[in-house]
mmCIF file of C-alpha atoms in Angstrom:
data_model
loop_
_atom_site.group_PDB
_atom_site.id
_atom_site.type_symbol
_atom_site.label_atom_id
_atom_site.label_comp_id
_atom_site.label_asym_id
_atom_site.label_seq_id
_atom_site.Cartn_x
_atom_site.Cartn_y
_atom_site.Cartn_z
ATOM 1 C CA MET A 1 32.648 0.481 -7.974
ATOM 2 C CA SER A 2 29.710 -1.799 -7.270
ATOM 3 C CA LYS A 3 28.748 -2.203 -3.662
ATOM 4 C CA PRO A 4 29.341 -5.608 -2.043
ATOM 5 C CA HIS A 5 26.457 -7.990 -1.629
ATOM 6 C CA SER A 6 25.474 -8.894 1.888
ATOM 7 C CA LYS A 7 22.968 -10.978 3.830
ATOM 8 C CA PRO A 8 21.405 -10.177 7.178
ATOM 9 C CA HIS A 9 23.375 -11.630 10.062
ATOM 10 C CA SER A 10 20.456 -12.150 12.423
ATOM 11 C CA LYS A 11 18.213 -15.178 12.276
ATOM 12 C CA PRO A 12 14.553 -14.717 11.332
ATOM 13 C CA GLN A 13 12.480 -13.471 14.240
ATOM 14 C CA GLU A 14 8.939 -14.729 13.751
ATOM 15 C CA THR A 15 6.607 -12.646 15.883
ATOM 16 C CA ALA A 16 3.283 -13.520 14.269
ATOM 17 C CA VAL A 17 1.376 -16.763 13.792
ATOM 18 C CA TYR A 18 -0.213 -17.495 10.414
ATOM 19 C CA THR A 19 -3.888 -17.220 11.322
ATOM 20 C CA HIS A 20 -5.387 -19.463 8.652
ATOM 21 C CA GLY A 21 -3.091 -22.473 8.600
ATOM 22 C CA HIS A 22 -3.269 -24.864 5.632
ATOM 23 C CA HIS A 23 -6.620 -26.593 6.042
ATOM 24 C CA GLU A 24 -8.238 -27.738 2.788
ATOM 25 C CA SER A 25 -10.741 -24.882 3.013
ATOM 26 C CA VAL A 26 -7.827 -22.425 3.076
ATOM 27 C CA LEU A 27 -5.967 -24.047 0.175
ATOM 28 C CA ARG A 28 -9.193 -24.060 -1.842
ATOM 29 C CA SER A 29 -9.018 -20.282 -1.720
ATOM 30 C CA HIS A 30 -5.274 -20.050 -2.311
ATOM 31 C CA THR A 31 -5.273 -22.306 -5.378
ATOM 32 C CA TRP A 32 -8.033 -20.175 -6.937
ATOM 33 C CA ARG A 33 -5.694 -17.186 -7.014
ATOM 34 C CA THR A 34 -4.047 -16.246 -10.293
ATOM 35 C CA ALA A 35 -1.837 -13.423 -11.451
ATOM 36 C CA ALA A 36 -4.865 -12.041 -13.305
ATOM 37 C CA ASN A 37 -7.201 -11.924 -10.292
ATOM 38 C CA SER A 38 -4.573 -11.159 -7.649
ATOM 39 C CA ALA A 39 -1.671 -9.248 -9.251
ATOM 40 C CA ALA A 40 -3.151 -7.314 -12.169
ATOM 41 C CA TYR A 41 -1.600 -4.065 -10.894
ATOM 42 C CA LEU A 42 1.879 -5.566 -11.460
ATOM 43 C CA LEU A 43 1.488 -7.370 -14.775
ATOM 44 C CA GLY A 44 1.992 -4.362 -17.057
ATOM 45 C CA SER A 45 5.437 -3.801 -15.522
ATOM 46 C CA LEU A 46 6.770 -7.307 -16.149
ATOM 47 C CA LYS A 47 9.352 -7.920 -18.898
ATOM 48 C CA PRO A 48 10.285 -11.332 -20.338
ATOM 49 C CA HIS A 49 13.841 -11.290 -18.940
ATOM 50 C CA MET A 50 13.030 -10.388 -15.328
ATOM 51 C CA SER A 51 14.037 -12.257 -12.176
ATOM 52 C CA VAL A 52 11.179 -12.338 -9.653
ATOM 53 C CA LEU A 53 10.896 -13.289 -5.989
ATOM 54 C CA ASP A 54 7.415 -14.361 -4.875
ATOM 55 C CA VAL A 55 7.232 -14.068 -1.080
ATOM 56 C CA GLY A 56 4.711 -16.273 0.716
ATOM 57 C CA CYS A 57 4.000 -18.202 -2.470
ATOM 58 C CA GLY A 58 1.770 -20.846 -0.884
ATOM 59 C CA PRO A 59 0.624 -23.488 -3.400
ATOM 60 C CA GLY A 60 2.279 -21.568 -6.235
ATOM 61 C CA THR A 61 -0.561 -20.688 -8.594
ATOM 62 C CA ILE A 62 0.383 -17.004 -8.786
ATOM 63 C CA THR A 63 4.082 -17.952 -8.872
ATOM 64 C CA ALA A 64 3.539 -20.201 -11.873
ATOM 65 C CA ASP A 65 1.601 -17.482 -13.679
ATOM 66 C CA LEU A 66 4.443 -15.027 -13.068
ATOM 67 C CA ALA A 67 6.966 -17.556 -14.414
ATOM 68 C CA ALA A 68 4.939 -17.912 -17.608
ATOM 69 C CA LEU A 69 5.055 -14.136 -18.024
ATOM 70 C CA VAL A 70 8.877 -13.944 -17.727
ATOM 71 C CA PRO A 71 9.883 -16.814 -20.054
ATOM 72 C CA ASP A 72 13.455 -15.559 -20.414
ATOM 73 C CA GLY A 73 13.809 -14.823 -16.699
ATOM 74 C CA HIS A 74 13.325 -16.783 -13.497
ATOM 75 C CA VAL A 75 10.905 -16.827 -10.574
ATOM 76 C CA THR A 76 11.758 -17.971 -7.043
ATOM 77 C CA GLY A 77 8.889 -18.741 -4.682
ATOM 78 C CA ILE A 78 9.463 -18.832 -0.933
ATOM 79 C CA ASP A 79 7.212 -19.854 1.939
ATOM 80 C CA ARG A 80 7.747 -20.661 5.600
ATOM 81 C CA ALA A 81 5.793 -23.938 5.334
ATOM 82 C CA PRO A 82 7.873 -26.687 3.666
ATOM 83 C CA GLU A 83 4.842 -28.903 3.111
ATOM 84 C CA ILE A 84 3.034 -26.327 0.958
ATOM 85 C CA LEU A 85 6.073 -25.998 -1.304
ATOM 86 C CA GLU A 86 5.602 -29.576 -2.505
ATOM 87 C CA GLN A 87 2.230 -28.529 -3.870
ATOM 88 C CA ALA A 88 3.809 -25.450 -5.445
ATOM 89 C CA ARG A 89 6.440 -27.583 -7.178
ATOM 90 C CA ALA A 90 3.717 -29.881 -8.492
ATOM 91 C CA THR A 91 1.786 -26.886 -9.805
ATOM 92 C CA ALA A 92 4.811 -25.616 -11.740
ATOM 93 C CA ALA A 93 5.719 -29.082 -13.014
ATOM 94 C CA GLY A 94 2.171 -29.643 -14.195
ATOM 95 C CA ARG A 95 2.456 -26.537 -16.356
ATOM 96 C CA GLY A 96 5.840 -27.574 -17.754
ATOM 97 C CA LEU A 97 7.628 -24.521 -16.353
ATOM 98 C CA ALA A 98 11.406 -24.791 -16.140
ATOM 99 C CA ASN A 99 12.142 -21.223 -15.010
ATOM 100 C CA VAL A 100 10.738 -21.435 -11.490
ATOM 101 C CA GLY A 101 12.027 -22.812 -8.202
ATOM 102 C CA PHE A 102 10.849 -22.934 -4.602
ATOM 103 C CA THR A 103 12.587 -22.776 -1.242
ATOM 104 C CA VAL A 104 11.772 -22.281 2.425
ATOM 105 C CA GLY A 105 12.235 -18.676 3.502
ATOM 106 C CA ASP A 106 11.113 -15.921 5.867
ATOM 107 C CA VAL A 107 10.407 -12.389 4.694
ATOM 108 C CA HIS A 108 11.881 -10.964 7.901
ATOM 109 C CA ALA A 109 15.335 -12.261 6.879
ATOM 110 C CA LEU A 110 15.567 -13.185 3.211
ATOM 111 C CA ASP A 111 18.446 -15.502 2.371
ATOM 112 C CA PHE A 112 19.519 -13.626 -0.754
ATOM 113 C CA PRO A 113 22.239 -11.027 -1.429
ATOM 114 C CA ASP A 114 21.437 -7.370 -1.852
ATOM 115 C CA ASP A 115 20.128 -6.269 -5.261
ATOM 116 C CA THR A 116 19.225 -9.758 -6.501
ATOM 117 C CA PHE A 117 15.759 -9.469 -8.094
ATOM 118 C CA CYS A 118 14.088 -7.238 -10.656
ATOM 119 C CA VAL A 119 10.740 -7.669 -8.878
ATOM 120 C CA VAL A 120 9.858 -8.753 -5.331
ATOM 121 C CA HIS A 121 6.177 -9.620 -4.969
ATOM 122 C CA ALA A 122 4.022 -10.508 -1.956
ATOM 123 C CA HIS A 123 0.304 -11.261 -2.019
ATOM 124 C CA GLN A 124 -1.656 -11.454 1.259
ATOM 125 C CA VAL A 125 1.577 -11.645 3.272
ATOM 126 C CA LEU A 126 2.128 -8.426 5.235
ATOM 127 C CA GLN A 127 -1.165 -8.789 7.110
ATOM 128 C CA HIS A 128 0.242 -11.951 8.694
ATOM 129 C CA VAL A 129 3.772 -10.873 9.672
ATOM 130 C CA GLY A 130 4.954 -9.492 12.970
ATOM 131 C CA ASP A 131 6.823 -6.500 11.528
ATOM 132 C CA PRO A 132 5.554 -5.460 8.080
ATOM 133 C CA VAL A 133 7.927 -2.481 7.913
ATOM 134 C CA ALA A 134 10.948 -4.721 8.523
ATOM 135 C CA ALA A 135 9.571 -7.123 5.913
ATOM 136 C CA LEU A 136 9.358 -4.307 3.370
ATOM 137 C CA ARG A 137 12.915 -3.243 4.185
ATOM 138 C CA GLU A 138 14.074 -6.789 3.457
ATOM 139 C CA MET A 139 12.085 -6.871 0.230
ATOM 140 C CA LYS A 140 13.694 -3.572 -0.736
ATOM 141 C CA ARG A 141 17.183 -4.850 0.163
ATOM 142 C CA VAL A 142 17.018 -7.791 -2.247
ATOM 143 C CA THR A 143 15.493 -5.700 -5.069
ATOM 144 C CA ARG A 144 17.853 -4.316 -7.695
ATOM 145 C CA PRO A 145 18.180 -0.533 -8.022
ATOM 146 C CA GLY A 146 15.361 0.565 -10.309
ATOM 147 C CA GLY A 147 13.469 -2.647 -9.564
ATOM 148 C CA LEU A 148 9.975 -3.059 -8.170
ATOM 149 C CA ILE A 149 8.445 -4.097 -4.853
ATOM 150 C CA ALA A 150 4.822 -5.174 -5.382
ATOM 151 C CA VAL A 151 2.504 -5.851 -2.445
ATOM 152 C CA ARG A 152 -1.237 -6.550 -2.245
ATOM 153 C CA ASP A 153 -3.182 -7.164 0.973
ATOM 154 C CA SER A 154 -6.849 -7.376 1.838
ATOM 155 C CA ASP A 155 -8.469 -5.017 4.326
ATOM 156 C CA TYR A 156 -10.987 -6.806 6.523
ATOM 157 C CA ALA A 157 -12.635 -3.712 7.984
ATOM 158 C CA ALA A 158 -13.376 -2.541 4.426
ATOM 159 C CA MET A 159 -15.037 -5.791 3.351
ATOM 160 C CA ALA A 160 -18.713 -5.328 2.543
ATOM 161 C CA TRP A 161 -21.663 -7.643 2.064
ATOM 162 C CA TYR A 162 -25.385 -7.715 1.533
ATOM 163 C CA PRO A 163 -27.853 -8.434 3.010
ATOM 164 C CA PRO A 164 -26.994 -7.281 6.536
ATOM 165 C CA SER A 165 -26.329 -10.114 8.976
ATOM 166 C CA GLN A 166 -25.564 -10.061 12.678
ATOM 167 C CA GLY A 167 -23.814 -13.401 12.247
ATOM 168 C CA MET A 168 -21.524 -11.968 9.569
ATOM 169 C CA ASP A 169 -20.860 -8.939 11.758
ATOM 170 C CA ALA A 170 -19.826 -11.387 14.498
ATOM 171 C CA TRP A 171 -17.526 -13.163 12.021
ATOM 172 C CA LEU A 172 -15.709 -9.959 11.103
ATOM 173 C CA ASP A 173 -15.275 -8.899 14.716
ATOM 174 C CA LEU A 174 -14.001 -12.350 15.681
ATOM 175 C CA TYR A 175 -11.581 -12.676 12.786
ATOM 176 C CA ARG A 176 -10.007 -9.283 13.439
ATOM 177 C CA ARG A 177 -9.539 -10.077 17.135
ATOM 178 C CA VAL A 178 -7.971 -13.480 16.417
ATOM 179 C CA ALA A 179 -5.649 -12.095 13.728
ATOM 180 C CA ARG A 180 -4.402 -9.313 15.992
ATOM 181 C CA ALA A 181 -3.913 -11.712 18.893
ATOM 182 C CA ASN A 182 -1.722 -13.743 16.533
ATOM 183 C CA GLY A 183 0.451 -10.682 15.903
ATOM 184 C CA GLY A 184 -0.936 -9.699 12.499
ATOM 185 C CA GLU A 185 -2.889 -6.730 11.138
ATOM 186 C CA PRO A 186 -6.094 -7.736 9.342
ATOM 187 C CA ASP A 187 -6.725 -4.209 8.041
ATOM 188 C CA ALA A 188 -3.404 -4.177 6.205
ATOM 189 C CA GLY A 189 -4.642 -2.943 2.835
ATOM 190 C CA ARG A 190 -5.100 0.668 3.944
ATOM 191 C CA ARG A 191 -1.717 0.696 5.695
ATOM 192 C CA LEU A 192 0.535 -0.435 2.845
ATOM 193 C CA ARG A 193 1.548 3.036 1.674
ATOM 194 C CA SER A 194 2.271 4.126 5.239
ATOM 195 C CA TRP A 195 4.368 1.023 5.885
ATOM 196 C CA ALA A 196 6.268 1.539 2.625
ATOM 197 C CA LEU A 197 7.114 5.125 3.546
ATOM 198 C CA GLU A 198 8.330 3.984 6.958
ATOM 199 C CA ALA A 199 10.489 1.359 5.240
ATOM 200 C CA GLY A 200 12.249 4.105 3.285
ATOM 201 C CA LEU A 201 10.518 3.638 -0.065
ATOM 202 C CA THR A 202 9.746 6.882 -1.859
ATOM 203 C CA GLU A 203 8.459 6.171 -5.383
ATOM 204 C CA ILE A 204 5.145 4.530 -4.464
ATOM 205 C CA THR A 205 2.045 3.998 -6.583
ATOM 206 C CA ALA A 206 -0.898 3.065 -4.362
ATOM 207 C CA THR A 207 -4.023 1.494 -5.863
ATOM 208 C CA SER A 208 -6.848 -0.818 -4.850
ATOM 209 C CA SER A 209 -8.930 -3.577 -6.388
ATOM 210 C CA THR A 210 -11.579 -6.043 -5.303
ATOM 211 C CA TRP A 211 -12.754 -9.605 -5.467
ATOM 212 C CA THR A 212 -16.536 -9.788 -5.722
ATOM 213 C CA PHE A 213 -18.684 -12.856 -5.077
ATOM 214 C CA ALA A 214 -22.308 -12.589 -6.184
ATOM 215 C CA ALA A 215 -23.241 -15.264 -8.744
ATOM 216 C CA PRO A 216 -24.702 -18.470 -7.267
ATOM 217 C CA ASP A 217 -21.544 -20.522 -7.798
ATOM 218 C CA GLU A 218 -19.369 -17.724 -6.401
ATOM 219 C CA ARG A 219 -21.534 -17.378 -3.293
ATOM 220 C CA ALA A 220 -21.561 -21.125 -2.733
ATOM 221 C CA TRP A 221 -17.775 -21.348 -3.033
ATOM 222 C CA TRP A 222 -16.913 -18.320 -0.889
ATOM 223 C CA SER A 223 -19.459 -19.035 1.833
ATOM 224 C CA GLY A 224 -18.580 -22.727 1.906
ATOM 225 C CA LEU A 225 -14.869 -22.238 2.439
ATOM 226 C CA TRP A 226 -15.438 -19.682 5.227
ATOM 227 C CA ALA A 227 -18.110 -21.846 6.873
ATOM 228 C CA GLU A 228 -15.650 -24.755 6.938
ATOM 229 C CA ARG A 229 -12.678 -22.605 7.937
ATOM 230 C CA THR A 230 -14.635 -21.277 10.913
ATOM 231 C CA LEU A 231 -15.123 -24.788 12.268
ATOM 232 C CA ALA A 232 -12.179 -26.893 11.162
ATOM 233 C CA SER A 233 -9.044 -24.843 10.430
ATOM 234 C CA ALA A 234 -6.139 -23.529 12.473
ATOM 235 C CA TYR A 235 -8.091 -20.272 12.674
ATOM 236 C CA ALA A 236 -10.890 -22.102 14.525
ATOM 237 C CA GLU A 237 -8.391 -23.672 16.914
ATOM 238 C CA ARG A 238 -6.775 -20.314 17.634
ATOM 239 C CA ALA A 239 -10.153 -18.662 18.143
ATOM 240 C CA THR A 240 -11.117 -21.136 20.867
ATOM 241 C CA ALA A 241 -7.661 -21.607 22.406
ATOM 242 C CA GLY A 242 -7.268 -17.839 22.708
ATOM 243 C CA GLY A 243 -10.624 -17.430 24.429
ATOM 244 C CA HIS A 244 -12.071 -15.376 21.578
ATOM 245 C CA ALA A 245 -15.032 -17.690 20.921
ATOM 246 C CA ASN A 246 -16.478 -20.978 22.072
ATOM 247 C CA ALA A 247 -17.661 -23.855 19.907
ATOM 248 C CA GLU A 248 -21.272 -22.691 19.956
ATOM 249 C CA GLN A 249 -20.302 -19.221 18.759
ATOM 250 C CA LEU A 250 -18.202 -20.689 15.956
ATOM 251 C CA ARG A 251 -21.119 -22.841 14.846
ATOM 252 C CA ALA A 252 -23.334 -19.735 14.759
ATOM 253 C CA VAL A 253 -20.811 -17.857 12.613
ATOM 254 C CA SER A 254 -20.465 -20.836 10.273
ATOM 255 C CA ALA A 255 -24.248 -21.039 9.930
ATOM 256 C CA ALA A 256 -24.381 -17.323 9.120
ATOM 257 C CA TRP A 257 -21.976 -17.884 6.241
ATOM 258 C CA ARG A 258 -24.110 -20.738 4.937
ATOM 259 C CA GLU A 259 -27.246 -18.604 5.176
ATOM 260 C CA TRP A 260 -25.606 -15.734 3.296
ATOM 261 C CA GLY A 261 -24.476 -18.142 0.576
ATOM 262 C CA ARG A 262 -28.053 -19.308 0.024
ATOM 263 C CA ARG A 263 -29.390 -15.794 -0.511
ATOM 264 C CA ASP A 264 -30.196 -15.002 -4.143
ATOM 265 C CA ASP A 265 -29.452 -11.343 -3.415
ATOM 266 C CA GLY A 266 -26.171 -12.123 -1.624
ATOM 267 C CA TRP A 267 -23.132 -10.026 -2.530
ATOM 268 C CA PHE A 268 -19.656 -9.858 -0.972
ATOM 269 C CA SER A 269 -16.707 -7.628 -1.846
ATOM 270 C CA VAL A 270 -13.117 -7.979 -0.641
ATOM 271 C CA LEU A 271 -11.147 -4.734 -0.905
ATOM 272 C CA HIS A 272 -7.384 -4.974 -1.425
ATOM 273 C CA GLY A 273 -4.795 -2.263 -1.051
ATOM 274 C CA GLU A 274 -1.877 -2.435 -3.493
ATOM 275 C CA ILE A 275 1.500 -0.723 -3.704
ATOM 276 C CA LEU A 276 3.994 -0.765 -6.546
ATOM 277 C CA CYS A 277 7.261 0.755 -5.351
ATOM 278 C CA ARG A 278 10.369 1.461 -7.430
ATOM 279 C CA LYS A 279 13.681 1.186 -5.595
ATOM 280 C CA ASP A 280 15.963 4.169 -6.027
ATOM 281 C CA ALA A 281 18.552 3.568 -8.710
#
């Protein structure tokens, strides 16, 4: 006898604030993301017929890539921000994809029955939620027996750059304080396996991978978006409103990013933790 499907009865309890917001400098980064540069650890496990849930899909570039890789299946992208889903729908429509849809949703209380999806994927999500273990339990709940939960998150404390810079050191310290004040965990990458174990997952493959920015165009792009984000995004507003930095300090951090981007010997690496978990059959 198959077990009955069910949905959680409680309403979503949002206990964290999304640190970055949706400023243009943030979306510039999000729309650069692809399945190849952000979900490579998952791609070998995808089959053409699979149904996939993409949690925290943002502007939908990864979501669209996943849909192209499961042509006989279907991908559902969810995000808490209705306005960003319009961009995601445009992304999918522009690629002529008919097997993808988008809806507003919260990972703390997914509006899907038990055992719905072959794969549940989340990229750069758990670092921003109030209860990552509860989020993983929800992701597990809506995954079919034998299906996969795939999660990738950056780890800010493990980010590395050259040359040394006191201004960049100040940026890292500030970002981590703001993110934690917002209820998130900026050093999520190293914690994913631990969180998965606490959520009751047992078959876990833990890996890591990096983004690296070193070529002139890469340095200009990465430094430019962080220089702008430091001054003009929701992150900047939360940094000042929370008493973590004043305007002068933010300008100094922004200038440090610009200076790093101009260095011919500049190099920056973003470490990501990854987990691929199979739900017990």
